[in-house]
Amino acid sequence: MRANNILYTEVFFAPSKFIQNGLDFEEMIDFLVNRIREEKENDGIVIRLLVDVSRSFGPENAMKNLDRVLKLRHPEVIGIGLGGAELMGPARDYQGVFQKAREAGLRVVAHSGEDDGPWAIWEAVELLKAERIGHGTSAIQDPELVKYLRENHIPIEICVTSNVFTGKYVRKEQNHPVRYYYDQGLPLSINTDDPEIFNVNLTYEYYKLWRFLDFSLDEIVDLIRQGVFASFHPNKESLWAEMEKNIHLVKTRYGLKR
């Protein structure tokens, strides 16, 4: 993360398969929290966790995962997300889980519109009250949805490499809807999804925007800014001020302009 000049990140952690294989949730979270604190002490990088309640294992398992999160209440665990195989369960099946999470003060996000149509995103924002949408590639099919996301300031977590790899709606980088979303004024956040699986880092994701989707340097800087303000960081203005200093140093060092 330090090599990519990351100062703050929100990491998705999916515990269900590990629990199924016999690992203890509390022990896993304690281990991750200890590593997060070490990272902050050693490199100054702030990491927060979003626990994937997972639609791949059904609503009952999702509620159990939420209850585990609520039992521990580590400050490093700031919310839940709905990941897993999108076609295995509609968002409406998890309405009770997300309502309970919101009432407990947790942040909520949902992967949606990666393998299913725009109706799935509608459910995520209207029924789950998701604060961000992961992937969201099918939103481009519904102009009213694009308008709704823009007007309600609901960011889309863009994962170009991942979306091309899975290939449901995007077969090559040049066809990714991120260019359209940006031009339409949607709030966006650029992400790696799963850097180990896809062998990517955040810098490479931004490079692809420049290389394949005609994003200028100024637009990429704007996307970095949008990512900061799409986050759940408690002091976004302060974080962005620090990021701006780093961006200025990089641009000066390499003679970058536009």
PDB file of C-alpha atoms in Angstrom:
ATOM      1  CA  MET A   1       0.000   0.000   0.000  1.00  0.00           C
ATOM      2  CA  ARG A   2       2.809   2.397   0.775  1.00  0.00           C
ATOM      3  CA  ALA A   3       4.195   1.895  -2.754  1.00  0.00           C
ATOM      4  CA  ASN A   4       0.857   3.108  -4.103  1.00  0.00           C
ATOM      5  CA  ASN A   5       0.792   6.153  -1.793  1.00  0.00           C
ATOM      6  CA  ILE A   6      -2.296   4.853  -0.024  1.00  0.00           C
ATOM      7  CA  LEU A   7      -3.037   6.757   3.181  1.00  0.00           C
ATOM      8  CA  TYR A   8      -6.467   5.340   3.961  1.00  0.00           C
ATOM      9  CA  THR A   9      -8.308   2.255   2.750  1.00  0.00           C
ATOM     10  CA  GLU A  10     -11.489   0.351   3.495  1.00  0.00           C
ATOM     11  CA  VAL A  11     -10.966  -3.378   3.093  1.00  0.00           C
ATOM     12  CA  PHE A  12     -13.692  -5.920   2.418  1.00  0.00           C
ATOM     13  CA  PHE A  13     -13.321  -9.061   4.552  1.00  0.00           C
ATOM     14  CA  ALA A  14     -15.407 -12.143   3.721  1.00  0.00           C
ATOM     15  CA  PRO A  15     -15.365 -14.538   6.713  1.00  0.00           C
ATOM     16  CA  SER A  16     -18.103 -17.043   5.808  1.00  0.00           C
ATOM     17  CA  LYS A  17     -15.992 -19.633   3.991  1.00  0.00           C
ATOM     18  CA  PHE A  18     -13.317 -19.485   6.683  1.00  0.00           C
ATOM     19  CA  ILE A  19     -15.935 -20.035   9.387  1.00  0.00           C
ATOM     20  CA  GLN A  20     -17.352 -22.941   7.401  1.00  0.00           C
ATOM     21  CA  ASN A  21     -13.847 -24.430   7.369  1.00  0.00           C
ATOM     22  CA  GLY A  22     -13.570 -24.221  11.145  1.00  0.00           C
ATOM     23  CA  LEU A  23     -11.883 -20.889  11.831  1.00  0.00           C
ATOM     24  CA  ASP A  24     -13.170 -18.696  14.642  1.00  0.00           C
ATOM     25  CA  PHE A  25     -14.618 -15.304  13.657  1.00  0.00           C
ATOM     26  CA  GLU A  26     -13.396 -13.498  16.754  1.00  0.00           C
ATOM     27  CA  GLU A  27      -9.863 -14.828  16.339  1.00  0.00           C
ATOM     28  CA  MET A  28      -9.796 -13.761  12.679  1.00  0.00           C
ATOM     29  CA  ILE A  29     -11.027 -10.260  13.463  1.00  0.00           C
ATOM     30  CA  ASP A  30      -8.610  -9.887  16.382  1.00  0.00           C
ATOM     31  CA  PHE A  31      -5.737 -10.915  14.100  1.00  0.00           C
ATOM     32  CA  LEU A  32      -6.775  -8.438  11.406  1.00  0.00           C
ATOM     33  CA  VAL A  33      -7.287  -5.618  13.895  1.00  0.00           C
ATOM     34  CA  ASN A  34      -3.817  -6.206  15.359  1.00  0.00           C
ATOM     35  CA  ARG A  35      -2.289  -6.072  11.868  1.00  0.00           C
ATOM     36  CA  ILE A  36      -4.262  -2.896  11.109  1.00  0.00           C
ATOM     37  CA  ARG A  37      -2.884  -1.246  14.235  1.00  0.00           C
ATOM     38  CA  GLU A  38       0.649  -2.344  13.357  1.00  0.00           C
ATOM     39  CA  GLU A  39       0.266  -0.868   9.871  1.00  0.00           C
ATOM     40  CA  LYS A  40      -0.857   2.438  11.346  1.00  0.00           C
ATOM     41  CA  GLU A  41       2.064   2.492  13.787  1.00  0.00           C
ATOM     42  CA  ASN A  42       4.706   1.433  11.257  1.00  0.00           C
ATOM     43  CA  ASP A  43       3.618   3.172   8.043  1.00  0.00           C
ATOM     44  CA  GLY A  44       0.896   5.589   9.077  1.00  0.00           C
ATOM     45  CA  ILE A  45      -1.675   3.886   6.841  1.00  0.00           C
ATOM     46  CA  VAL A  46      -5.205   3.837   8.230  1.00  0.00           C
ATOM     47  CA  ILE A  47      -7.186   0.685   7.409  1.00  0.00           C
ATOM     48  CA  ARG A  48     -10.824   0.041   8.183  1.00  0.00           C
ATOM     49  CA  LEU A  49     -12.817  -3.167   7.707  1.00  0.00           C
ATOM     50  CA  LEU A  50     -16.161  -3.787   6.066  1.00  0.00           C
ATOM     51  CA  VAL A  51     -17.334  -7.322   6.829  1.00  0.00           C
ATOM     52  CA  ASP A  52     -18.994  -9.110   3.921  1.00  0.00           C
ATOM     53  CA  VAL A  53     -22.154 -10.745   5.267  1.00  0.00           C
ATOM     54  CA  SER A  54     -22.278 -12.588   1.892  1.00  0.00           C
ATOM     55  CA  ARG A  55     -25.268 -13.575  -0.197  1.00  0.00           C
ATOM     56  CA  SER A  56     -23.477 -16.798  -1.221  1.00  0.00           C
ATOM     57  CA  PHE A  57     -24.429 -18.397   2.109  1.00  0.00           C
ATOM     58  CA  GLY A  58     -27.967 -17.039   2.484  1.00  0.00           C
ATOM     59  CA  PRO A  59     -29.770 -14.501   4.718  1.00  0.00           C
ATOM     60  CA  GLU A  60     -29.560 -16.563   7.918  1.00  0.00           C
ATOM     61  CA  ASN A  61     -25.782 -16.757   7.669  1.00  0.00           C
ATOM     62  CA  ALA A  62     -25.666 -13.040   6.858  1.00  0.00           C
ATOM     63  CA  MET A  63     -27.528 -12.215  10.063  1.00  0.00           C
ATOM     64  CA  LYS A  64     -25.128 -14.413  12.033  1.00  0.00           C
ATOM     65  CA  ASN A  65     -22.193 -12.522  10.562  1.00  0.00           C
ATOM     66  CA  LEU A  66     -23.782  -9.210  11.498  1.00  0.00           C
ATOM     67  CA  ASP A  67     -24.408 -10.420  15.049  1.00  0.00           C
ATOM     68  CA  ARG A  68     -20.748 -11.427  15.305  1.00  0.00           C
ATOM     69  CA  VAL A  69     -19.704  -7.944  14.222  1.00  0.00           C
ATOM     70  CA  LEU A  70     -22.047  -6.304  16.724  1.00  0.00           C
ATOM     71  CA  LYS A  71     -20.767  -8.506  19.524  1.00  0.00           C
ATOM     72  CA  LEU A  72     -17.146  -7.405  19.041  1.00  0.00           C
ATOM     73  CA  ARG A  73     -17.599  -3.766  17.971  1.00  0.00           C
ATOM     74  CA  HIS A  74     -13.958  -3.059  17.219  1.00  0.00           C
ATOM     75  CA  PRO A  75     -13.624   0.584  16.100  1.00  0.00           C
ATOM     76  CA  GLU A  76     -11.640  -0.665  13.104  1.00  0.00           C
ATOM     77  CA  VAL A  77     -14.723  -2.556  11.853  1.00  0.00           C
ATOM     78  CA  ILE A  78     -16.925   0.222  10.523  1.00  0.00           C
ATOM     79  CA  GLY A  79     -19.617  -1.582   8.567  1.00  0.00           C
ATOM     80  CA  ILE A  80     -20.914  -4.457   6.500  1.00  0.00           C
ATOM     81  CA  GLY A  81     -21.214  -5.197   2.819  1.00  0.00           C
ATOM     82  CA  LEU A  82     -23.176  -7.571   0.649  1.00  0.00           C
ATOM     83  CA  GLY A  83     -20.785  -9.471  -1.579  1.00  0.00           C
ATOM     84  CA  GLY A  84     -20.737 -12.993  -2.928  1.00  0.00           C
ATOM     85  CA  ALA A  85     -22.494 -14.440  -5.965  1.00  0.00           C
ATOM     86  CA  GLU A  86     -25.044 -11.817  -6.952  1.00  0.00           C
ATOM     87  CA  LEU A  87     -27.375 -14.227  -8.739  1.00  0.00           C
ATOM     88  CA  MET A  88     -27.678 -16.435  -5.641  1.00  0.00           C
ATOM     89  CA  GLY A  89     -29.928 -13.997  -3.825  1.00  0.00           C
ATOM     90  CA  PRO A  90     -31.620 -10.646  -4.458  1.00  0.00           C
ATOM     91  CA  ALA A  91     -30.865  -7.699  -2.216  1.00  0.00           C
ATOM     92  CA  ARG A  92     -34.405  -7.729  -0.814  1.00  0.00           C
ATOM     93  CA  ASP A  93     -33.607 -10.992   1.007  1.00  0.00           C
ATOM     94  CA  TYR A  94     -31.105  -9.052   3.146  1.00  0.00           C
ATOM     95  CA  GLN A  95     -33.286  -6.082   4.022  1.00  0.00           C
ATOM     96  CA  GLY A  96     -33.580  -7.107   7.686  1.00  0.00           C
ATOM     97  CA  VAL A  97     -29.820  -7.575   8.016  1.00  0.00           C
ATOM     98  CA  PHE A  98     -29.084  -4.138   6.622  1.00  0.00           C
ATOM     99  CA  GLN A  99     -31.784  -2.431   8.647  1.00  0.00           C
ATOM    100  CA  LYS A 100     -30.342  -3.893  11.843  1.00  0.00           C
ATOM    101  CA  ALA A 101     -26.836  -2.830  10.824  1.00  0.00           C
ATOM    102  CA  ARG A 102     -27.925   0.734  10.090  1.00  0.00           C
ATOM    103  CA  GLU A 103     -29.804   0.973  13.382  1.00  0.00           C
ATOM    104  CA  ALA A 104     -26.613  -0.124  15.143  1.00  0.00           C
ATOM    105  CA  GLY A 105     -24.688   2.715  13.490  1.00  0.00           C
ATOM    106  CA  LEU A 106     -22.755   0.640  10.959  1.00  0.00           C
ATOM    107  CA  ARG A 107     -22.022   1.810   7.421  1.00  0.00           C
ATOM    108  CA  VAL A 108     -23.544  -0.313   4.658  1.00  0.00           C
ATOM    109  CA  VAL A 109     -22.441  -1.047   1.095  1.00  0.00           C
ATOM    110  CA  ALA A 110     -23.512  -3.610  -1.488  1.00  0.00           C
ATOM    111  CA  HIS A 111     -21.983  -5.226  -4.552  1.00  0.00           C
ATOM    112  CA  SER A 112     -24.675  -4.925  -7.188  1.00  0.00           C
ATOM    113  CA  GLY A 113     -25.090  -4.701 -10.951  1.00  0.00           C
ATOM    114  CA  GLU A 114     -21.978  -6.772 -11.610  1.00  0.00           C
ATOM    115  CA  ASP A 115     -23.774  -9.960 -12.692  1.00  0.00           C
ATOM    116  CA  ASP A 116     -27.375  -8.743 -12.592  1.00  0.00           C
ATOM    117  CA  GLY A 117     -29.282  -5.900 -14.205  1.00  0.00           C
ATOM    118  CA  PRO A 118     -30.025  -2.362 -13.035  1.00  0.00           C
ATOM    119  CA  TRP A 119     -33.057  -3.600 -11.079  1.00  0.00           C
ATOM    120  CA  ALA A 120     -30.612  -5.213  -8.655  1.00  0.00           C
ATOM    121  CA  ILE A 121     -28.994  -1.835  -8.020  1.00  0.00           C
ATOM    122  CA  TRP A 122     -32.412  -0.277  -7.447  1.00  0.00           C
ATOM    123  CA  GLU A 123     -33.070  -2.876  -4.735  1.00  0.00           C
ATOM    124  CA  ALA A 124     -29.695  -2.228  -3.125  1.00  0.00           C
ATOM    125  CA  VAL A 125     -30.243   1.516  -2.837  1.00  0.00           C
ATOM    126  CA  GLU A 126     -33.977   1.539  -2.116  1.00  0.00           C
ATOM    127  CA  LEU A 127     -34.350  -1.502   0.152  1.00  0.00           C
ATOM    128  CA  LEU A 128     -30.892  -1.902   1.705  1.00  0.00           C
ATOM    129  CA  LYS A 129     -30.161   1.855   1.707  1.00  0.00           C
ATOM    130  CA  ALA A 130     -26.653   1.014   0.490  1.00  0.00           C
ATOM    131  CA  GLU A 131     -24.335   4.009   0.812  1.00  0.00           C
ATOM    132  CA  ARG A 132     -22.091   2.824  -2.019  1.00  0.00           C
ATOM    133  CA  ILE A 133     -22.576   0.379  -4.881  1.00  0.00           C
ATOM    134  CA  GLY A 134     -19.798  -2.062  -5.709  1.00  0.00           C
ATOM    135  CA  HIS A 135     -19.193  -2.528  -9.458  1.00  0.00           C
ATOM    136  CA  GLY A 136     -22.525  -1.141 -10.720  1.00  0.00           C
ATOM    137  CA  THR A 137     -21.664  -1.924 -14.341  1.00  0.00           C
ATOM    138  CA  SER A 138     -25.284  -2.491 -15.383  1.00  0.00           C
ATOM    139  CA  ALA A 139     -26.432   0.955 -14.192  1.00  0.00           C
ATOM    140  CA  ILE A 140     -25.588   2.289 -17.645  1.00  0.00           C
ATOM    141  CA  GLN A 141     -28.646   0.429 -18.972  1.00  0.00           C
ATOM    142  CA  ASP A 142     -31.028   2.650 -16.978  1.00  0.00           C
ATOM    143  CA  PRO A 143     -30.718   6.445 -17.365  1.00  0.00           C
ATOM    144  CA  GLU A 144     -33.168   6.993 -14.504  1.00  0.00           C
ATOM    145  CA  LEU A 145     -30.945   4.945 -12.207  1.00  0.00           C
ATOM    146  CA  VAL A 146     -27.882   6.935 -13.258  1.00  0.00           C
ATOM    147  CA  LYS A 147     -29.815  10.122 -12.473  1.00  0.00           C
ATOM    148  CA  TYR A 148     -30.917   8.727  -9.097  1.00  0.00           C
ATOM    149  CA  LEU A 149     -27.377   7.746  -8.091  1.00  0.00           C
ATOM    150  CA  ARG A 150     -26.063  11.158  -9.093  1.00  0.00           C
ATOM    151  CA  GLU A 151     -28.785  13.178  -7.372  1.00  0.00           C
ATOM    152  CA  ASN A 152     -28.586  11.112  -4.185  1.00  0.00           C
ATOM    153  CA  HIS A 153     -24.775  11.164  -4.115  1.00  0.00           C
ATOM    154  CA  ILE A 154     -24.419   7.366  -4.052  1.00  0.00           C
ATOM    155  CA  PRO A 155     -20.913   6.486  -5.276  1.00  0.00           C
ATOM    156  CA  ILE A 156     -20.089   3.530  -7.497  1.00  0.00           C
ATOM    157  CA  GLU A 157     -16.989   1.533  -6.572  1.00  0.00           C
ATOM    158  CA  ILE A 158     -15.315   1.047  -9.969  1.00  0.00           C
ATOM    159  CA  CYS A 159     -13.237  -2.113 -10.526  1.00  0.00           C
ATOM    160  CA  VAL A 160     -12.125  -2.117 -14.175  1.00  0.00           C
ATOM    161  CA  THR A 161      -9.760  -5.110 -14.109  1.00  0.00           C
ATOM    162  CA  SER A 162     -12.190  -7.254 -12.144  1.00  0.00           C
ATOM    163  CA  ASN A 163     -15.112  -6.415 -14.439  1.00  0.00           C
ATOM    164  CA  VAL A 164     -13.141  -7.318 -17.563  1.00  0.00           C
ATOM    165  CA  PHE A 165     -11.982 -10.549 -15.921  1.00  0.00           C
ATOM    166  CA  THR A 166     -15.506 -11.683 -15.014  1.00  0.00           C
ATOM    167  CA  GLY A 167     -16.751 -10.505 -18.400  1.00  0.00           C
ATOM    168  CA  LYS A 168     -20.497 -10.306 -17.752  1.00  0.00           C
ATOM    169  CA  TYR A 169     -21.075  -6.756 -18.953  1.00  0.00           C
ATOM    170  CA  VAL A 170     -17.544  -5.638 -19.814  1.00  0.00           C
ATOM    171  CA  ARG A 171     -15.309  -7.621 -22.176  1.00  0.00           C
ATOM    172  CA  LYS A 172     -12.497  -5.100 -22.604  1.00  0.00           C
ATOM    173  CA  GLU A 173     -11.290  -2.003 -20.831  1.00  0.00           C
ATOM    174  CA  GLN A 174     -12.353   0.380 -23.608  1.00  0.00           C
ATOM    175  CA  ASN A 175     -15.993  -0.608 -23.090  1.00  0.00           C
ATOM    176  CA  HIS A 176     -16.134  -0.052 -19.348  1.00  0.00           C
ATOM    177  CA  PRO A 177     -18.930   2.383 -18.375  1.00  0.00           C
ATOM    178  CA  VAL A 178     -16.692   4.377 -16.019  1.00  0.00           C
ATOM    179  CA  ARG A 179     -16.093   6.978 -18.746  1.00  0.00           C
ATOM    180  CA  TYR A 180     -19.845   7.444 -19.191  1.00  0.00           C
ATOM    181  CA  TYR A 181     -20.438   7.541 -15.442  1.00  0.00           C
ATOM    182  CA  TYR A 182     -17.780  10.187 -14.978  1.00  0.00           C
ATOM    183  CA  ASP A 183     -19.141  12.331 -17.803  1.00  0.00           C
ATOM    184  CA  GLN A 184     -22.633  12.041 -16.283  1.00  0.00           C
ATOM    185  CA  GLY A 185     -21.358  13.351 -12.961  1.00  0.00           C
ATOM    186  CA  LEU A 186     -21.756  10.194 -10.884  1.00  0.00           C
ATOM    187  CA  PRO A 187     -19.618  10.087  -7.738  1.00  0.00           C
ATOM    188  CA  LEU A 188     -16.999   7.374  -8.191  1.00  0.00           C
ATOM    189  CA  SER A 189     -14.276   5.509  -6.346  1.00  0.00           C
ATOM    190  CA  ILE A 190     -11.534   3.563  -8.148  1.00  0.00           C
ATOM    191  CA  ASN A 191     -10.715   0.172  -6.616  1.00  0.00           C
ATOM    192  CA  THR A 192      -8.787  -3.047  -7.177  1.00  0.00           C
ATOM    193  CA  ASP A 193     -11.537  -5.429  -5.967  1.00  0.00           C
ATOM    194  CA  ASP A 194      -9.148  -8.299  -5.192  1.00  0.00           C
ATOM    195  CA  PRO A 195      -5.525  -7.349  -5.956  1.00  0.00           C
ATOM    196  CA  GLU A 196      -4.087 -10.791  -5.226  1.00  0.00           C
ATOM    197  CA  ILE A 197      -6.519 -12.635  -7.497  1.00  0.00           C
ATOM    198  CA  PHE A 198      -6.340 -10.126 -10.350  1.00  0.00           C
ATOM    199  CA  ASN A 199      -2.650  -9.282  -9.881  1.00  0.00           C
ATOM    200  CA  VAL A 200      -3.271  -5.532  -9.917  1.00  0.00           C
ATOM    201  CA  ASN A 201      -2.635  -2.523  -7.739  1.00  0.00           C
ATOM    202  CA  LEU A 202      -4.373   0.823  -7.481  1.00  0.00           C
ATOM    203  CA  THR A 203      -1.794   2.631  -9.596  1.00  0.00           C
ATOM    204  CA  TYR A 204      -2.394   0.173 -12.422  1.00  0.00           C
ATOM    205  CA  GLU A 205      -6.155   0.728 -12.202  1.00  0.00           C
ATOM    206  CA  TYR A 206      -5.611   4.454 -12.705  1.00  0.00           C
ATOM    207  CA  TYR A 207      -3.173   3.742 -15.526  1.00  0.00           C
ATOM    208  CA  LYS A 208      -5.893   1.772 -17.330  1.00  0.00           C
ATOM    209  CA  LEU A 209      -8.221   4.752 -17.125  1.00  0.00           C
ATOM    210  CA  TRP A 210      -5.593   6.872 -18.856  1.00  0.00           C
ATOM    211  CA  ARG A 211      -4.518   4.210 -21.348  1.00  0.00           C
ATOM    212  CA  PHE A 212      -7.869   2.800 -22.446  1.00  0.00           C
ATOM    213  CA  LEU A 213     -10.565   5.295 -21.458  1.00  0.00           C
ATOM    214  CA  ASP A 214      -9.029   8.681 -22.284  1.00  0.00           C
ATOM    215  CA  PHE A 215      -8.913  10.049 -18.765  1.00  0.00           C
ATOM    216  CA  SER A 216      -6.582  13.025 -18.480  1.00  0.00           C
ATOM    217  CA  LEU A 217      -4.253  13.535 -15.540  1.00  0.00           C
ATOM    218  CA  ASP A 218      -6.543  16.248 -14.182  1.00  0.00           C
ATOM    219  CA  GLU A 219      -9.498  13.867 -14.399  1.00  0.00           C
ATOM    220  CA  ILE A 220      -7.549  11.155 -12.609  1.00  0.00           C
ATOM    221  CA  VAL A 221      -6.712  13.600  -9.823  1.00  0.00           C
ATOM    222  CA  ASP A 222     -10.413  14.422  -9.646  1.00  0.00           C
ATOM    223  CA  LEU A 223     -11.212  10.700  -9.362  1.00  0.00           C
ATOM    224  CA  ILE A 224      -8.755  10.404  -6.482  1.00  0.00           C
ATOM    225  CA  ARG A 225     -10.552  13.312  -4.817  1.00  0.00           C
ATOM    226  CA  GLN A 226     -13.918  11.664  -5.427  1.00  0.00           C
ATOM    227  CA  GLY A 227     -12.625   8.456  -3.858  1.00  0.00           C
ATOM    228  CA  VAL A 228     -11.670  10.347  -0.715  1.00  0.00           C
ATOM    229  CA  PHE A 229     -15.122  11.894  -0.416  1.00  0.00           C
ATOM    230  CA  ALA A 230     -16.839   8.582  -1.193  1.00  0.00           C
ATOM    231  CA  SER A 231     -15.065   7.011   1.774  1.00  0.00           C
ATOM    232  CA  PHE A 232     -16.279   6.747   5.354  1.00  0.00           C
ATOM    233  CA  HIS A 233     -13.254   8.622   6.691  1.00  0.00           C
ATOM    234  CA  PRO A 234     -14.358  10.901   9.568  1.00  0.00           C
ATOM    235  CA  ASN A 235     -12.379  13.912   8.289  1.00  0.00           C
ATOM    236  CA  LYS A 236     -12.414  13.825   4.502  1.00  0.00           C
ATOM    237  CA  GLU A 237     -11.203  17.403   4.039  1.00  0.00           C
ATOM    238  CA  SER A 238      -8.085  16.703   6.104  1.00  0.00           C
ATOM    239  CA  LEU A 239      -7.408  13.458   4.238  1.00  0.00           C
ATOM    240  CA  TRP A 240      -7.789  15.172   0.876  1.00  0.00           C
ATOM    241  CA  ALA A 241      -5.425  17.974   1.921  1.00  0.00           C
ATOM    242  CA  GLU A 242      -2.786  15.356   2.706  1.00  0.00           C
ATOM    243  CA  MET A 243      -3.450  13.573  -0.574  1.00  0.00           C
ATOM    244  CA  GLU A 244      -3.116  16.833  -2.501  1.00  0.00           C
ATOM    245  CA  LYS A 245       0.353  17.357  -1.045  1.00  0.00           C
ATOM    246  CA  ASN A 246       1.416  13.897  -2.232  1.00  0.00           C
ATOM    247  CA  ILE A 247      -0.071  14.474  -5.677  1.00  0.00           C
ATOM    248  CA  HIS A 248       1.795  17.777  -5.994  1.00  0.00           C
ATOM    249  CA  LEU A 249       5.071  16.076  -5.039  1.00  0.00           C
ATOM    250  CA  VAL A 250       4.573  13.331  -7.634  1.00  0.00           C
ATOM    251  CA  LYS A 251       3.614  15.787 -10.379  1.00  0.00           C
ATOM    252  CA  THR A 252       6.621  17.967  -9.585  1.00  0.00           C
ATOM    253  CA  ARG A 253       9.056  15.043  -9.420  1.00  0.00           C
ATOM    254  CA  TYR A 254       8.012  13.625 -12.784  1.00  0.00           C
ATOM    255  CA  GLY A 255       7.168  16.867 -14.551  1.00  0.00           C
ATOM    256  CA  LEU A 256       3.534  15.903 -15.012  1.00  0.00           C
ATOM    257  CA  LYS A 257       1.061  18.483 -16.214  1.00  0.00           C
ATOM    258  CA  ARG A 258      -2.178  17.379 -17.829  1.00  0.00           C
TER     259      ARG A 258
END
